[in-house]
mmCIF file of C-alpha atoms in Angstrom:
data_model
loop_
_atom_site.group_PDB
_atom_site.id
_atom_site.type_symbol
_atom_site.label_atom_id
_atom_site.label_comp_id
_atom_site.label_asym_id
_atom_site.label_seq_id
_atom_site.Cartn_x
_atom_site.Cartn_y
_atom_site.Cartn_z
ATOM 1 C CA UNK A 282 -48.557 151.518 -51.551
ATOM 2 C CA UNK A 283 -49.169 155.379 -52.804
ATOM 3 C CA UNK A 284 -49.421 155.754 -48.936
ATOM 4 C CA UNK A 285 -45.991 154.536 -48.100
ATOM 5 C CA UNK A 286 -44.408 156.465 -50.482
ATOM 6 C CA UNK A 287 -45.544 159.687 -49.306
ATOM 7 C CA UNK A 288 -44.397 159.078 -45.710
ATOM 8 C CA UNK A 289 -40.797 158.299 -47.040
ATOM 9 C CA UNK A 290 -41.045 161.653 -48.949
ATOM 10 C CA UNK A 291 -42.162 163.185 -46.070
ATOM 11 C CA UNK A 292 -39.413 162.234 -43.758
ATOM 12 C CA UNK A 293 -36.944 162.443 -46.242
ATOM 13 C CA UNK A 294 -37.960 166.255 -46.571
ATOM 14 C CA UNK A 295 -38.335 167.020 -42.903
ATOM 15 C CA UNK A 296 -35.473 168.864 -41.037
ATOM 16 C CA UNK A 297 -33.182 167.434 -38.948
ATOM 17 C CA UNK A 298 -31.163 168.905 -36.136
ATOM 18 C CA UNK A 299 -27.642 168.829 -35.876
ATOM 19 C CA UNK A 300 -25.214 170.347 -33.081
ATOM 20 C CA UNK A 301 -22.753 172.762 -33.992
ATOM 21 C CA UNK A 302 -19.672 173.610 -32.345
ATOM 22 C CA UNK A 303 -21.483 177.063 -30.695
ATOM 23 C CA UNK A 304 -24.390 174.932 -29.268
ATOM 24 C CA UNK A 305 -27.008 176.521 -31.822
ATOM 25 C CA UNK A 306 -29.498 174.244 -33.416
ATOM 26 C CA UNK A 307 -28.932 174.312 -37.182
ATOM 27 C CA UNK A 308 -31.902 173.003 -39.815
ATOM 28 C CA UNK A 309 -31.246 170.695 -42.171
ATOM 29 C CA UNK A 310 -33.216 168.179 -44.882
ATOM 30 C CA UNK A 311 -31.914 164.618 -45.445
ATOM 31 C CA UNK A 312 -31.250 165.759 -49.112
ATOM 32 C CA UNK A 313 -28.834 168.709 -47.943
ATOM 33 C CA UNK A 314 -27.313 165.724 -45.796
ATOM 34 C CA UNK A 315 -26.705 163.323 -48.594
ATOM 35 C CA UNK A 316 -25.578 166.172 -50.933
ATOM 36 C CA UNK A 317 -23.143 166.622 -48.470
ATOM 37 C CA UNK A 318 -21.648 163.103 -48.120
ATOM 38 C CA UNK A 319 -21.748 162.936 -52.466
ATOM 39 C CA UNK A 320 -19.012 166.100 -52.120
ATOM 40 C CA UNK A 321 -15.808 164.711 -51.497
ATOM 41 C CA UNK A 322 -14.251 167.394 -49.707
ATOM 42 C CA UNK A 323 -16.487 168.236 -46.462
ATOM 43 C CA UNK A 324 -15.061 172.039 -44.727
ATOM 44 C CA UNK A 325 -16.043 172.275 -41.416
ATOM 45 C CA UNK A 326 -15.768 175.635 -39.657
ATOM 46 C CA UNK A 327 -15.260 174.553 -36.183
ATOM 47 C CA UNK A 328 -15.630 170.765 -34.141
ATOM 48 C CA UNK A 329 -18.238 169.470 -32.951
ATOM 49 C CA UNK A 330 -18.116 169.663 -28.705
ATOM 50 C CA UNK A 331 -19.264 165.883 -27.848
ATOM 51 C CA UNK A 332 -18.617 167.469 -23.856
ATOM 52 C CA UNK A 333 -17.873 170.857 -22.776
ATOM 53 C CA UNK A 334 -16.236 170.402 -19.180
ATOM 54 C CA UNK A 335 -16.967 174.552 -18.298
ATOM 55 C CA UNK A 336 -20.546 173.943 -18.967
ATOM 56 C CA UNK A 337 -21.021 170.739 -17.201
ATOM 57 C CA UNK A 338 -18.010 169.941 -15.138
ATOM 58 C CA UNK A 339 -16.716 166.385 -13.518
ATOM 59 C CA UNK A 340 -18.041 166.461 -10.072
ATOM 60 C CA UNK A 341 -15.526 165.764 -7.594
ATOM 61 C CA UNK A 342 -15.054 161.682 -6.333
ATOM 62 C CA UNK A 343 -16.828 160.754 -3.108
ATOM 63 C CA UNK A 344 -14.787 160.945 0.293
ATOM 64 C CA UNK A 345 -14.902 157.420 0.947
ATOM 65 C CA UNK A 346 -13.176 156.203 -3.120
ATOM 66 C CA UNK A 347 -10.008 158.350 -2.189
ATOM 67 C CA UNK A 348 -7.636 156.687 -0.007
ATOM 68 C CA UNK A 349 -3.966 157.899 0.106
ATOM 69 C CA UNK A 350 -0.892 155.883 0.362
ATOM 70 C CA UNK A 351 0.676 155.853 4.203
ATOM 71 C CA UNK A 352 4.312 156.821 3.894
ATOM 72 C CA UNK A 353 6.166 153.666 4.615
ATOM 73 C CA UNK A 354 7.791 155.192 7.929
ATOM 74 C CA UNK A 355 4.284 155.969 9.421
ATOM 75 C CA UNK A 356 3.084 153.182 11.978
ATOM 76 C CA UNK A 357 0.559 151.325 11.639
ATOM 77 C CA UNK A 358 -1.390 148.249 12.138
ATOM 78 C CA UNK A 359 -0.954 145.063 9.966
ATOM 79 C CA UNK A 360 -1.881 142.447 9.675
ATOM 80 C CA UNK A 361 0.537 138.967 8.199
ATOM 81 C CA UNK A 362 3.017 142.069 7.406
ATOM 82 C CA UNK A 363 5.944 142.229 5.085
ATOM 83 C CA UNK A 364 9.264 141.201 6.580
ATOM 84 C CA UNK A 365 11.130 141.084 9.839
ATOM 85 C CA UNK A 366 12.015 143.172 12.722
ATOM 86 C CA UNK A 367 14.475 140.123 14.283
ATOM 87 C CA UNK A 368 16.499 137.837 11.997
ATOM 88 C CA UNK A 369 18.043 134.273 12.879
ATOM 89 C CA UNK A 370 21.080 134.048 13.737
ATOM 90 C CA UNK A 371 23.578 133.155 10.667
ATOM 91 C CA UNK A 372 25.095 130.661 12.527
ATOM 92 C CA UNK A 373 22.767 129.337 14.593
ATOM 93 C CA UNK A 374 22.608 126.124 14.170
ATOM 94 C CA UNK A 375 19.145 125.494 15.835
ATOM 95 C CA UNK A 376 17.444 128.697 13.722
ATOM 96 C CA UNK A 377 14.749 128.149 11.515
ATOM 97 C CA UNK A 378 15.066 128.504 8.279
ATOM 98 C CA UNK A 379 15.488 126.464 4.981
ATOM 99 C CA UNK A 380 19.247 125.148 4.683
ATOM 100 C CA UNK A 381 21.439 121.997 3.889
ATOM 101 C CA UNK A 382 24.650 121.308 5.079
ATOM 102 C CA UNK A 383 27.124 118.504 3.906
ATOM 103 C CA UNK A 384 30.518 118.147 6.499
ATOM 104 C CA UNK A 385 32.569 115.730 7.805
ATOM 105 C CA UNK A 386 33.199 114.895 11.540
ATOM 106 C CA UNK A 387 37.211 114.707 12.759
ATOM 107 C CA UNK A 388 37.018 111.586 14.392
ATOM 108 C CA UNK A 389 35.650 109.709 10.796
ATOM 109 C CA UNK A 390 31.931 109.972 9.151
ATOM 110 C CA UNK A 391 30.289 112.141 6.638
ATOM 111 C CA UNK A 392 26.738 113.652 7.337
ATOM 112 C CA UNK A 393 23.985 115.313 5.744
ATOM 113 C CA UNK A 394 21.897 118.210 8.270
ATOM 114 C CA UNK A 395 19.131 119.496 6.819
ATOM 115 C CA UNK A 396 16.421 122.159 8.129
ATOM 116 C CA UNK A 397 12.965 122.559 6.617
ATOM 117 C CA UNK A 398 11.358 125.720 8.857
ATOM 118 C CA UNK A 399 10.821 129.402 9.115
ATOM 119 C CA UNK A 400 9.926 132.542 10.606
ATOM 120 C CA UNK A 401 7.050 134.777 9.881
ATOM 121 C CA UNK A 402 5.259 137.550 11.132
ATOM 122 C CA UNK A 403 1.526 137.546 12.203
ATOM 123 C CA UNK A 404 1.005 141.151 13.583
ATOM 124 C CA UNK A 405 2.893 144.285 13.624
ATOM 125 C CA UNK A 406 1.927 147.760 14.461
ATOM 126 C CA UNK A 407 5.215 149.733 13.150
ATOM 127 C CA UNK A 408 6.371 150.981 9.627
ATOM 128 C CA UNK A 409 5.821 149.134 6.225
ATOM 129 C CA UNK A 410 9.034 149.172 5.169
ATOM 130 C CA UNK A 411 9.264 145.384 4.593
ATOM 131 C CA UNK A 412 13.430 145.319 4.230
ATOM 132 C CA UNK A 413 14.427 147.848 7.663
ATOM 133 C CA UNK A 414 11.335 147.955 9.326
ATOM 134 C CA UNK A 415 10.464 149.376 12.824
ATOM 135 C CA UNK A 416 8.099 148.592 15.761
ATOM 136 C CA UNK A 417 6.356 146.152 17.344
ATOM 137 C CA UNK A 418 6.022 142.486 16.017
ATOM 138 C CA UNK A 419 4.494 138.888 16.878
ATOM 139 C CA UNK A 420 5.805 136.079 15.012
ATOM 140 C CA UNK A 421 6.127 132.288 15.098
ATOM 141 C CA UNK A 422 8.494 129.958 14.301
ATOM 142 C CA UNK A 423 9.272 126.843 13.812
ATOM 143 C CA UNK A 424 11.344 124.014 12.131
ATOM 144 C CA UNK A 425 12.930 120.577 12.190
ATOM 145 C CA UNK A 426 16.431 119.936 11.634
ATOM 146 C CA UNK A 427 17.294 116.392 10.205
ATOM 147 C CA UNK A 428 20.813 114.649 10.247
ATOM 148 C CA UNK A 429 21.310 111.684 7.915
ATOM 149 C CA UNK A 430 24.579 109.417 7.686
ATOM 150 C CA UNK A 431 25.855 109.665 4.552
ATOM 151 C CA UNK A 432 27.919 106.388 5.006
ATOM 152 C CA UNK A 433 24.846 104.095 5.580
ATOM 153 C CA UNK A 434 22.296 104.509 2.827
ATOM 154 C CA UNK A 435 21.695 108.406 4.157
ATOM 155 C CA UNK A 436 20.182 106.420 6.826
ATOM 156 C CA UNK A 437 18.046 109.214 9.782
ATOM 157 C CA UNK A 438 20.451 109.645 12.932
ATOM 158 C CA UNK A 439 18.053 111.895 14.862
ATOM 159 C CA UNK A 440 15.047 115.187 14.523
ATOM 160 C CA UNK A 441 15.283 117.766 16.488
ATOM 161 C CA UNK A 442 11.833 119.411 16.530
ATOM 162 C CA UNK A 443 11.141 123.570 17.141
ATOM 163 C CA UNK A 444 8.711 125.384 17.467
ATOM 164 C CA UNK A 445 7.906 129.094 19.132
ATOM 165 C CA UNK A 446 6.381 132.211 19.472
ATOM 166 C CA UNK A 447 7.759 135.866 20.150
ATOM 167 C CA UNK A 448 7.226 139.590 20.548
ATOM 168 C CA UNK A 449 9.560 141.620 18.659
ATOM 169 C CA UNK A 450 10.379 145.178 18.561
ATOM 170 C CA UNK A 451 13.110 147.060 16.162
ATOM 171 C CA UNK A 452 14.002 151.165 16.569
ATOM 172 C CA UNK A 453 17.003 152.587 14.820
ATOM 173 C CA UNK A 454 20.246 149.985 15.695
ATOM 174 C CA UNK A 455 18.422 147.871 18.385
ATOM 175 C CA UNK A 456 16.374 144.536 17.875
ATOM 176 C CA UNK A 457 14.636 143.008 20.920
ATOM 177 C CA UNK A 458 12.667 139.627 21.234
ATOM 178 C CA UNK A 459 10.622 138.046 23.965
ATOM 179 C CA UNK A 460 8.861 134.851 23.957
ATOM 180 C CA UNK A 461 8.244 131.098 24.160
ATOM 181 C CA UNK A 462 9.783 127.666 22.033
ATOM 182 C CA UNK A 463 9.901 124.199 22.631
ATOM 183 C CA UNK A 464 12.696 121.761 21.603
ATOM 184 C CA UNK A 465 12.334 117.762 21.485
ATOM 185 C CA UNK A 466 14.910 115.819 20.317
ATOM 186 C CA UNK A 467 14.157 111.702 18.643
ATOM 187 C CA UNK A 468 16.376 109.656 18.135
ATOM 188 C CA UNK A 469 15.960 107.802 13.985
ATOM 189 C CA UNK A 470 14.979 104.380 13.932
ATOM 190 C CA UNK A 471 17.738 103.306 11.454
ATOM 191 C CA UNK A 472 19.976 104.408 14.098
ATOM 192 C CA UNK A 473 18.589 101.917 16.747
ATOM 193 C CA UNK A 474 18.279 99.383 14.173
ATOM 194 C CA UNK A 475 21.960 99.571 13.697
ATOM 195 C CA UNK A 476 22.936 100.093 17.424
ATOM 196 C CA UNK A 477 20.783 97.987 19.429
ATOM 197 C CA UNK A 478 22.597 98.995 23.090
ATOM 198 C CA UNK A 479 21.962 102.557 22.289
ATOM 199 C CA UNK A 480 19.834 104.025 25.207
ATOM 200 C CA UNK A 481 17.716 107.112 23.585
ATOM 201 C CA UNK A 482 17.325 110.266 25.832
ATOM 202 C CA UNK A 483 13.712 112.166 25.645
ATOM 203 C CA UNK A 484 15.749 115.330 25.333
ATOM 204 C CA UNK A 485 12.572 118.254 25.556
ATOM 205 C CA UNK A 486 12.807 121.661 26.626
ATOM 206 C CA UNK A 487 9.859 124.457 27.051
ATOM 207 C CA UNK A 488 11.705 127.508 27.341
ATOM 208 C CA UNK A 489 11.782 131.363 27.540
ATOM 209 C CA UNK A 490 13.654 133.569 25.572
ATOM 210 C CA UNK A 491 15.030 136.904 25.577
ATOM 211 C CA UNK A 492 17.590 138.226 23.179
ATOM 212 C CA UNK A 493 18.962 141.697 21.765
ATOM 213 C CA UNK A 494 20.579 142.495 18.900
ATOM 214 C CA UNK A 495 22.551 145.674 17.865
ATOM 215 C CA UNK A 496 23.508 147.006 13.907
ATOM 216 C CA UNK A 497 27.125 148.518 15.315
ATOM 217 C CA UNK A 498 27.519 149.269 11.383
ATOM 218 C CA UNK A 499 25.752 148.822 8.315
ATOM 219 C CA UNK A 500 27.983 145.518 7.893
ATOM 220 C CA UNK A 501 28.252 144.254 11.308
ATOM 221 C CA UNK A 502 25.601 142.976 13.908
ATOM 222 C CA UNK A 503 26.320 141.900 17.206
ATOM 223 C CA UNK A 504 23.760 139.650 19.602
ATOM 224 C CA UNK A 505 23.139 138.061 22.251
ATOM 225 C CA UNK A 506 20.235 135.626 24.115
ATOM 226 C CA UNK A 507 19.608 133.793 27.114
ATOM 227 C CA UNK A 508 16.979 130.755 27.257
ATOM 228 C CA UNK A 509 15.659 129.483 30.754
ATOM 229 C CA UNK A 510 13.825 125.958 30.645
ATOM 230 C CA UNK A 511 10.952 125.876 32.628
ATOM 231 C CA UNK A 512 10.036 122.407 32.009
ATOM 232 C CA UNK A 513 13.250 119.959 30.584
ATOM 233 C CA UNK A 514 13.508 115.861 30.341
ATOM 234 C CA UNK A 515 16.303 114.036 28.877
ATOM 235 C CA UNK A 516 19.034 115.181 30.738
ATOM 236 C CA UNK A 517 19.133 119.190 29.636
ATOM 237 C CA UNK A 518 19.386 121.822 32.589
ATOM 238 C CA UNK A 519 17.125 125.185 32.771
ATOM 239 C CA UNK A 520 19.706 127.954 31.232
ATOM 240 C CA UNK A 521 21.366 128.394 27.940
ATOM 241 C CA UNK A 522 23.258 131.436 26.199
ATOM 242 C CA UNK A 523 24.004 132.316 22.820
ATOM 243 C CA UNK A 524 26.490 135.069 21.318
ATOM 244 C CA UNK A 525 27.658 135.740 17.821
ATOM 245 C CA UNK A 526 28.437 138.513 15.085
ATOM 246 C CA UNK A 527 27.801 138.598 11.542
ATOM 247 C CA UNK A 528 29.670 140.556 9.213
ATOM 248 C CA UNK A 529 28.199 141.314 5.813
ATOM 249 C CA UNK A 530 29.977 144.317 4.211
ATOM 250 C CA UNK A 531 27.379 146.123 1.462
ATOM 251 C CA UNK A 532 27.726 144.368 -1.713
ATOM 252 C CA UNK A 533 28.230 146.673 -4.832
ATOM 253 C CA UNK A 534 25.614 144.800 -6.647
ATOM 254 C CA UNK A 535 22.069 143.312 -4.969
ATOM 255 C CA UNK A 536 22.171 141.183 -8.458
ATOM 256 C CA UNK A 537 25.648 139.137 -7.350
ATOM 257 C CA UNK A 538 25.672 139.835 -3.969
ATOM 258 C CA UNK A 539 28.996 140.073 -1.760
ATOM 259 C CA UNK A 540 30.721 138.219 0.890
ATOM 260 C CA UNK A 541 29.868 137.286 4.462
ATOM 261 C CA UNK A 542 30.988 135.934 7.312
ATOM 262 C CA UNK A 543 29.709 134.986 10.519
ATOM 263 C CA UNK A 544 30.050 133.120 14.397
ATOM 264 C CA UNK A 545 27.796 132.052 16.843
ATOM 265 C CA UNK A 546 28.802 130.573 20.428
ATOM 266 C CA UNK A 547 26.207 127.852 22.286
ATOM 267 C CA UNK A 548 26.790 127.909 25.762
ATOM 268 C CA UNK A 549 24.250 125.365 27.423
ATOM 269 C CA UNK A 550 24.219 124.638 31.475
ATOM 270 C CA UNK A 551 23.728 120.895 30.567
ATOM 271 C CA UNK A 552 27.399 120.784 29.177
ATOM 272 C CA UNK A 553 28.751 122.940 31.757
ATOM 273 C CA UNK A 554 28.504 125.971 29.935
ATOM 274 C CA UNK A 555 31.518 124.833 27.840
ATOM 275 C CA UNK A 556 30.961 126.467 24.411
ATOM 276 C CA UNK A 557 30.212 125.089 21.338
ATOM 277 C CA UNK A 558 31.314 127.280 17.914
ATOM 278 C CA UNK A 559 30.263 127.358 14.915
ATOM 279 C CA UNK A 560 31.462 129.630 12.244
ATOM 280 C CA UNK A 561 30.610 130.344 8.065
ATOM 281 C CA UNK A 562 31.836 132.026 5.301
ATOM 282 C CA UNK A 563 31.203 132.496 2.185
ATOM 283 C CA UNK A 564 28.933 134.240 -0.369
ATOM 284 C CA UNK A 565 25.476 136.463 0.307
ATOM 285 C CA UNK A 566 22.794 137.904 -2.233
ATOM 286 C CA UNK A 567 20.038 139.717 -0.477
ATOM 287 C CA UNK A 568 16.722 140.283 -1.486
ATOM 288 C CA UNK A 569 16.267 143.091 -3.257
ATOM 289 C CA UNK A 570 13.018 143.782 -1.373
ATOM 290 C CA UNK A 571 11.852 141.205 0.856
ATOM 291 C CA UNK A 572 14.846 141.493 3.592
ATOM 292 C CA UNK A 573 15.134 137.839 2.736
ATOM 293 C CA UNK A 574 19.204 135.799 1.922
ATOM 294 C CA UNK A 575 20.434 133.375 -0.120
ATOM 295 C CA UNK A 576 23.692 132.065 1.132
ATOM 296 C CA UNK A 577 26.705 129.184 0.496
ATOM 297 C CA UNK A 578 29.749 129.102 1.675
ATOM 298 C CA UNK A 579 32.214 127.043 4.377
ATOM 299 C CA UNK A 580 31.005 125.825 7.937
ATOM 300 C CA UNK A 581 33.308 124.531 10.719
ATOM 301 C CA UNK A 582 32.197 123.570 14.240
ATOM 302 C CA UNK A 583 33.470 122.464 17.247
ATOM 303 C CA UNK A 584 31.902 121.532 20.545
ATOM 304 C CA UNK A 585 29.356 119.178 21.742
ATOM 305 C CA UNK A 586 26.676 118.105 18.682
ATOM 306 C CA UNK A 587 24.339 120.434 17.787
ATOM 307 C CA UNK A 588 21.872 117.511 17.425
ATOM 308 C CA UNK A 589 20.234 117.212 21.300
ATOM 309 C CA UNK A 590 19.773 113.628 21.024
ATOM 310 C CA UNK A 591 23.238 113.128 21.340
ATOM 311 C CA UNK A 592 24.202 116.771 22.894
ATOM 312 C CA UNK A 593 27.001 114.714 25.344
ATOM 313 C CA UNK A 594 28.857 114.313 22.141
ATOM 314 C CA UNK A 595 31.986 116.039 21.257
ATOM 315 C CA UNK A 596 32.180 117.116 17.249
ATOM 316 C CA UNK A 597 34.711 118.340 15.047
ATOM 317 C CA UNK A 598 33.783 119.603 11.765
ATOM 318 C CA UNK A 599 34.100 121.024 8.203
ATOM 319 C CA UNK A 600 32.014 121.095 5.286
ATOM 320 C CA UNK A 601 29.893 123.512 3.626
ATOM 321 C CA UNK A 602 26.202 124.084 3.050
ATOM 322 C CA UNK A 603 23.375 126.602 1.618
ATOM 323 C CA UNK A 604 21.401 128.699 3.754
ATOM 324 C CA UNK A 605 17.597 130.350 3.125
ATOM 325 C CA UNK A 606 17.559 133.102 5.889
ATOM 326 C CA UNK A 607 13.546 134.818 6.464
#
């Protein structure tokens, strides 16, 4: 026990070091310490430096942790990249895209068309800019657009399948695509359960495509395509030709939007090349972003049916609808 105390007494005695705020050791007991912490008021001449950066400095981070932020005009390669370099047509009725559309035909009926579908991009090697972007671009495509009868039970007329690939390029005003889609038209069985004598057409076409597109303003784009069928059943013929304009003056707020209006001409060999119209208006709100448009408004068409199964059809009509543009 007497041995115990004495080495408490001895390290309670001994000197301990402390750091000051010049670096020099200073000698103190454990008594002077706890004398100081009894005084209430403590006066310390100068802080104590936990790290002096002049005396040891921050060495500098590794080449290979520092990576710098490519300007959003500088090309480069990417991969699944943000946004398009070619946009579907407004009022293309075979586009893909996410829309419903509600109308009623002249000659009597009401019907429903909707498309589930889209466009993306896999590879581009061009800017970053995800809303006006430049270069090069492969995407694919694809969608299915659906009419139902909204007379009988919303009952399936016909599907008209698509599905594609392109190469796309975008500099300055110009928009150019290349590539390959197929089409194939069926016929719904409600439809044949409710006309019998009806004689369905394997409408299919594998076609190539090559289209341009020009920004004559900020508000107004102009385009144009031509299709050739390679391989075609069903009754359709090797050429087709679209044309159309879209005019979408800049809205004074991205949060509401602003108007638009648009018209796009199908001219297909396999109705000889008569034309079929279809033109919208109505209301816009781009994405802020993404490139990406919301959209309702009117629709009116007329020309042969935009739905292949029936494409010897003639159609009148007038409704409106909501459109998801990529």
């Amino acid at each position: 026990m007497a041995g115990s105390l004495a080495w408490i007494l001895v390290l309670l005695t001994a000197p301990q070091s402390i750091v000051t705020g010049d670096d020099r050791i200073a000698a103190v007991s454990w008594s002077e310490v706890a004398a100081l912490a009894a005084d209430p008021v403590v006066t310390v001449d100068e802080p104590a430096v936990i790290f002096d950066p002049a005396a040891q400095p921050i060495p500098p981070l590794p080449p290979a942790m520092i990576t710098a932020a490519a300007p959003q005009d500088a090309w480069t390669w990417q991969t699944l990249p943000e946004g398009l370099l070619w946009h579907s047509y407004m009022a293309g009725p075979h586009e893909p895209r996410i829309s419903t559309v509600l109308f009623s035909e002249h000659d009597g009926g009401a019907f429903w068309d909707a498309t589930l579908g889209g466009r993306v991009g896999l590879l581009r090697y061009g800017s970053s800019d995800a809303k006006h972007p430049e270069g090069w671009q492969w995407d694919l495509e694809g969608a299915v657009i659906t009419r139902l009868d909204l007379y009988n039970s919303e009952d399936v007329e016909s599907n008209d399948f698509r599905f594609g690939t392109e190469l796309t390029k975008a500099l300055g005003a110009w928009s150019l695509k290349f590539g390959y889609f197929h089409i194939s038209s069926h016929v719904g069985d409600e439809y044949m359960e409710r006309n019998p004598t009806f004689e369905r057409i394997n409408y299919v076409t594998e076609s190539l495509v090559l289209g341009a597109s020009y920004q004559a303003y900020e508000s107004l784009r102009l385009y144009g395509e031509t299709a050739f069928a390679f391989k075609m059943s069903g009754g359709a013929r090797p050429w087709q030709f679209q044309t159309g304009f879209e005019f979408v003056p800049a809205p004074k707020s991205l949060k509401w939007g602003g108007p638009f209006s648009a018209m796009n001409l199908d001219i297909r060999e396999a109705v000889g090349y008569s034309p079929s119209l279809t033109a919208q208006m109505g209301w816009q709100i781009p994405g802020s972003q993404s490139g990406r448009r919301l959209r309702w408004g009117a629709q009116y068409t007329n020309g042969h049916s935009s739905q292949f199964e029936f494409f010897q059809r003639k159609e009148q009509t007038i409704g409106g609808g909501i459109w998801f543009d990529y």
